[in-house]
Amino acid sequence: MKTSSILLLTILLVACENSSKDELPKVEETLFRSDFPEGEPFLDYKDSIERSDELEDVLSLEFTSNEGVIISSSAKVDPSGDVQMIKLHKEFENTIDEELFYYRNGLKLITLKSNITFSEDNNYYSETITFYGDTGNVIYSGVRNEIDPDSLETRRFSKIKSTILDDSVPLQLLKQEGPFQTNFLSTAFAEEQEKLFIVVGALDRSFTSTLAVDKKNRLIENILQNQEKYVGAQLKIEFMHTTQTDGFSFQTLLNAELIEK
């Protein structure tokens, strides 16, 4: 799927703000997954998206910041082209951060921020969840923490002050916009893999991404033959993720078009 197709995606909506205890299943309070029983329908909706086999994954390019942070985004899209979920993934030296956004009816319904911190003694796992009303107001925010993922799944969320997540960064990644524009910057050759890569990204190199060049259209051939002329040229990139039998993974360039400014 073309990454740029995210521009055509519409976001699904929900109106769950007025859920009441009377509408909840008759379950013991100890089985609630948070100290906010009215949040059970939100968590059920989140689970249904994660379990669905009908959703298609849309992936952004993976970028590396000039400080060494690896960042990427993905979306889950239903057969009608509506976005059900977006994920922002960031890898630091000793931590992994993710922000997940669940949509219904054009609005954010749920956001979840997760953090894994790695250490020699114990890893640390944390999740902060927020439920939203149909005007964007926060209904509930809760947090849970543990030292292993299995225990985290069984721990209830406890109420904290309102926490709001912004989905602008993962959307920019998916659209190849803002600091994640795919301007041509340079080329690189990996001797061990015997592969030629092009490097694209922000003009100030705050974020860059590399793609293996296996097939060359006319534009790519022109770029490779006259790199100085094309430095800074904004490209529309189509790509795929490739993993070789030896485990080496990389992004492969499928097509590139010049974006006229």
XYZ file of C-alpha atoms in Angstrom:
261
model
C 0.000 0.000 0.000
C 1.286 3.455 -0.805
C 2.289 5.318 2.263
C 0.714 8.451 0.830
C -2.636 6.696 0.849
C -2.934 7.755 4.491
C -3.992 11.139 3.069
C -7.172 9.493 1.836
C -7.956 7.726 5.086
C -10.814 9.004 7.252
C -10.895 8.423 10.962
C -13.724 6.461 12.585
C -15.796 7.966 15.440
C -17.375 6.808 18.677
C -19.714 8.227 21.258
C -19.063 6.313 24.431
C -18.922 9.213 26.878
C -22.319 8.553 28.392
C -21.796 4.860 29.160
C -23.267 4.069 32.571
C -22.870 1.352 35.143
C -26.323 0.047 34.230
C -25.068 -0.742 30.725
C -22.047 -2.717 31.953
C -21.979 -6.498 32.195
C -22.882 -7.856 35.612
C -19.385 -8.718 36.845
C -17.672 -8.555 40.194
C -15.847 -5.289 40.887
C -12.600 -7.237 41.385
C -12.731 -8.186 37.696
C -12.769 -4.581 36.485
C -9.551 -3.685 34.693
C -9.389 -0.209 36.250
C -10.778 1.647 39.249
C -13.216 3.249 36.777
C -15.885 0.574 36.093
C -17.475 2.710 33.358
C -14.262 2.204 31.366
C -14.977 -1.460 30.622
C -16.694 -0.749 27.236
C -13.649 1.309 26.211
C -11.293 -1.545 27.050
C -13.558 -4.019 25.247
C -13.415 -1.829 22.136
C -9.608 -1.607 22.379
C -9.377 -5.404 22.632
C -11.662 -5.881 19.623
C -9.389 -3.765 17.431
C -6.270 -5.598 18.560
C -7.880 -8.997 17.892
C -9.398 -8.127 14.516
C -8.149 -10.069 11.475
C -9.865 -7.692 9.039
C -7.537 -4.738 9.538
C -4.657 -3.963 7.202
C -1.354 -2.547 8.445
C 0.021 0.662 6.941
C 3.658 1.348 7.831
C 5.707 4.520 7.842
C 9.371 4.716 7.034
C 11.668 4.158 9.997
C 13.701 7.252 10.821
C 16.731 7.798 13.045
C 17.232 11.131 14.784
C 20.602 12.859 14.955
C 20.602 11.833 18.634
C 20.211 8.129 17.783
C 16.498 7.735 18.528
C 14.702 5.317 16.171
C 11.131 6.373 15.391
C 8.367 4.949 13.219
C 4.596 4.791 12.975
C 1.939 2.369 11.792
C -1.819 2.325 11.336
C -4.534 -0.332 11.280
C -7.097 0.313 8.556
C -10.419 -1.434 7.969
C -11.631 -2.637 4.528
C -13.424 0.690 3.981
C -10.168 2.596 4.406
C -11.032 3.972 7.840
C -8.260 4.197 10.423
C -8.973 2.232 13.583
C -5.623 2.585 15.337
C -2.309 4.431 14.994
C 0.895 3.539 16.820
C 3.994 5.673 17.411
C 7.120 3.646 18.231
C 10.333 5.168 19.649
C 13.505 3.316 20.648
C 16.097 4.925 22.900
C 19.295 3.436 24.292
C 17.636 1.746 27.283
C 13.933 2.358 26.750
C 11.119 1.749 24.286
C 8.186 4.178 24.225
C 4.939 3.610 22.346
C 1.851 5.758 21.961
C -1.326 4.106 20.676
C -4.416 5.933 19.440
C -7.773 4.194 19.002
C -10.441 5.937 16.910
C -14.133 5.727 16.317
C -16.371 8.074 14.372
C -13.650 10.610 13.599
C -12.501 11.117 17.180
C -9.901 9.726 19.509
C -11.637 7.307 21.830
C -8.651 5.851 23.700
C -4.944 6.637 23.977
C -2.345 4.415 25.604
C 1.239 5.376 26.403
C 3.556 2.481 27.235
C 7.145 2.485 28.412
C 9.695 -0.297 28.844
C 12.911 0.578 30.660
C 15.674 -2.026 30.544
C 18.187 -2.472 33.374
C 20.557 -5.152 34.659
C 18.423 -5.969 37.696
C 14.788 -5.603 36.620
C 12.995 -4.192 33.640
C 10.270 -1.664 34.311
C 6.921 -1.645 32.482
C 4.408 1.191 32.623
C 1.141 2.004 30.841
C -0.991 5.128 31.005
C -4.468 4.959 29.473
C -6.967 7.739 28.734
C -10.629 7.573 27.666
C -12.129 10.502 25.730
C -15.644 11.835 25.251
C -17.110 12.928 21.916
C -15.966 16.529 22.454
C -12.361 15.493 23.087
C -12.736 15.850 26.853
C -10.921 13.401 29.101
C -13.263 11.034 30.924
C -10.570 9.091 32.768
C -6.798 8.619 32.913
C -5.155 5.733 34.744
C -1.726 4.170 35.165
C -0.311 0.762 36.020
C 3.311 -0.360 36.600
C 5.111 -3.674 36.998
C 8.510 -5.353 36.580
C 7.335 -7.946 34.044
C 4.770 -7.856 31.216
C 2.647 -10.760 32.486
C 2.091 -9.113 35.861
C 1.361 -5.808 34.133
C -1.527 -7.370 32.202
C -3.213 -8.483 35.414
C -2.776 -5.202 37.288
C -5.652 -2.686 37.341
C -5.274 0.897 36.165
C -5.405 3.460 38.973
C -6.751 6.962 38.425
C -4.278 9.825 37.843
C -4.665 13.397 36.626
C -5.838 13.819 33.018
C -3.218 12.813 30.462
C -3.704 13.739 26.782
C -1.706 12.382 23.843
C -1.332 14.211 20.521
C -1.372 12.138 17.308
C 0.307 14.755 15.083
C 3.763 13.096 15.090
C 2.630 9.599 13.999
C 0.434 11.183 11.327
C 3.395 13.204 10.022
C 5.416 9.997 9.840
C 2.713 8.211 7.865
C 2.273 11.176 5.509
C 6.029 11.842 5.096
C 5.502 15.410 6.257
C 7.100 17.936 8.618
C 10.414 16.706 10.081
C 9.816 13.388 8.302
C 9.853 14.768 4.765
C 11.695 12.473 2.389
C 14.155 14.903 0.829
C 17.094 13.303 -0.976
C 20.235 13.796 1.106
C 22.932 11.353 -0.018
C 23.780 7.745 -0.815
C 25.575 5.058 1.169
C 27.024 1.662 0.285
C 26.980 -1.281 2.697
C 29.959 -3.436 1.755
C 28.968 -6.415 3.902
C 25.539 -6.649 2.244
C 26.779 -5.245 -1.079
C 23.806 -2.917 -1.209
C 23.415 0.670 -2.316
C 21.178 2.859 -0.164
C 19.726 6.306 -0.614
C 19.398 8.522 2.443
C 16.314 10.722 2.751
C 14.961 12.941 5.480
C 14.801 16.445 6.897
C 17.053 19.042 5.270
C 18.747 19.696 8.611
C 19.267 15.908 9.018
C 17.388 15.926 12.319
C 15.688 12.738 11.073
C 16.983 10.460 8.314
C 15.894 7.194 6.733
C 17.761 4.795 4.444
C 16.349 2.637 1.654
C 18.051 -0.073 -0.363
C 18.052 0.556 -4.110
C 17.355 -2.730 -5.917
C 15.502 -1.365 -8.941
C 16.054 2.047 -10.486
C 13.452 4.097 -12.309
C 14.549 7.028 -14.453
C 14.414 9.495 -11.558
C 16.598 7.326 -9.316
C 19.084 6.825 -12.120
C 19.251 10.600 -12.637
C 19.717 11.150 -8.902
C 22.531 8.619 -8.680
C 24.293 10.085 -11.704
C 23.999 13.711 -10.548
C 23.619 13.650 -6.775
C 24.668 17.259 -6.124
C 21.875 18.524 -8.363
C 19.210 16.595 -6.460
C 20.343 17.174 -2.874
C 17.319 18.637 -1.066
C 14.820 17.451 -3.683
C 11.601 16.305 -1.997
C 10.569 12.798 -2.994
C 7.402 10.795 -2.652
C 8.602 7.380 -1.500
C 7.010 3.960 -1.908
C 8.768 1.179 -0.041
C 8.564 -2.206 1.641
C 10.244 -3.782 4.645
C 12.601 -6.634 3.731
C 14.188 -9.317 5.934
C 16.856 -11.587 4.478
C 17.373 -15.222 5.449
C 20.377 -14.192 7.562
C 18.124 -11.913 9.617
C 19.345 -8.627 8.148
C 16.341 -6.302 7.773
C 16.070 -3.057 5.843
C 13.736 -0.840 3.858
C 13.614 -1.397 0.112
C 12.777 1.410 -2.292
C 9.956 0.464 -4.636
C 9.373 3.796 -6.352
C 10.203 7.474 -6.015
C 8.589 10.547 -7.566
C 9.744 14.134 -7.467
C 7.441 16.500 -5.540
C 7.347 19.907 -7.191
C 7.556 22.729 -4.644
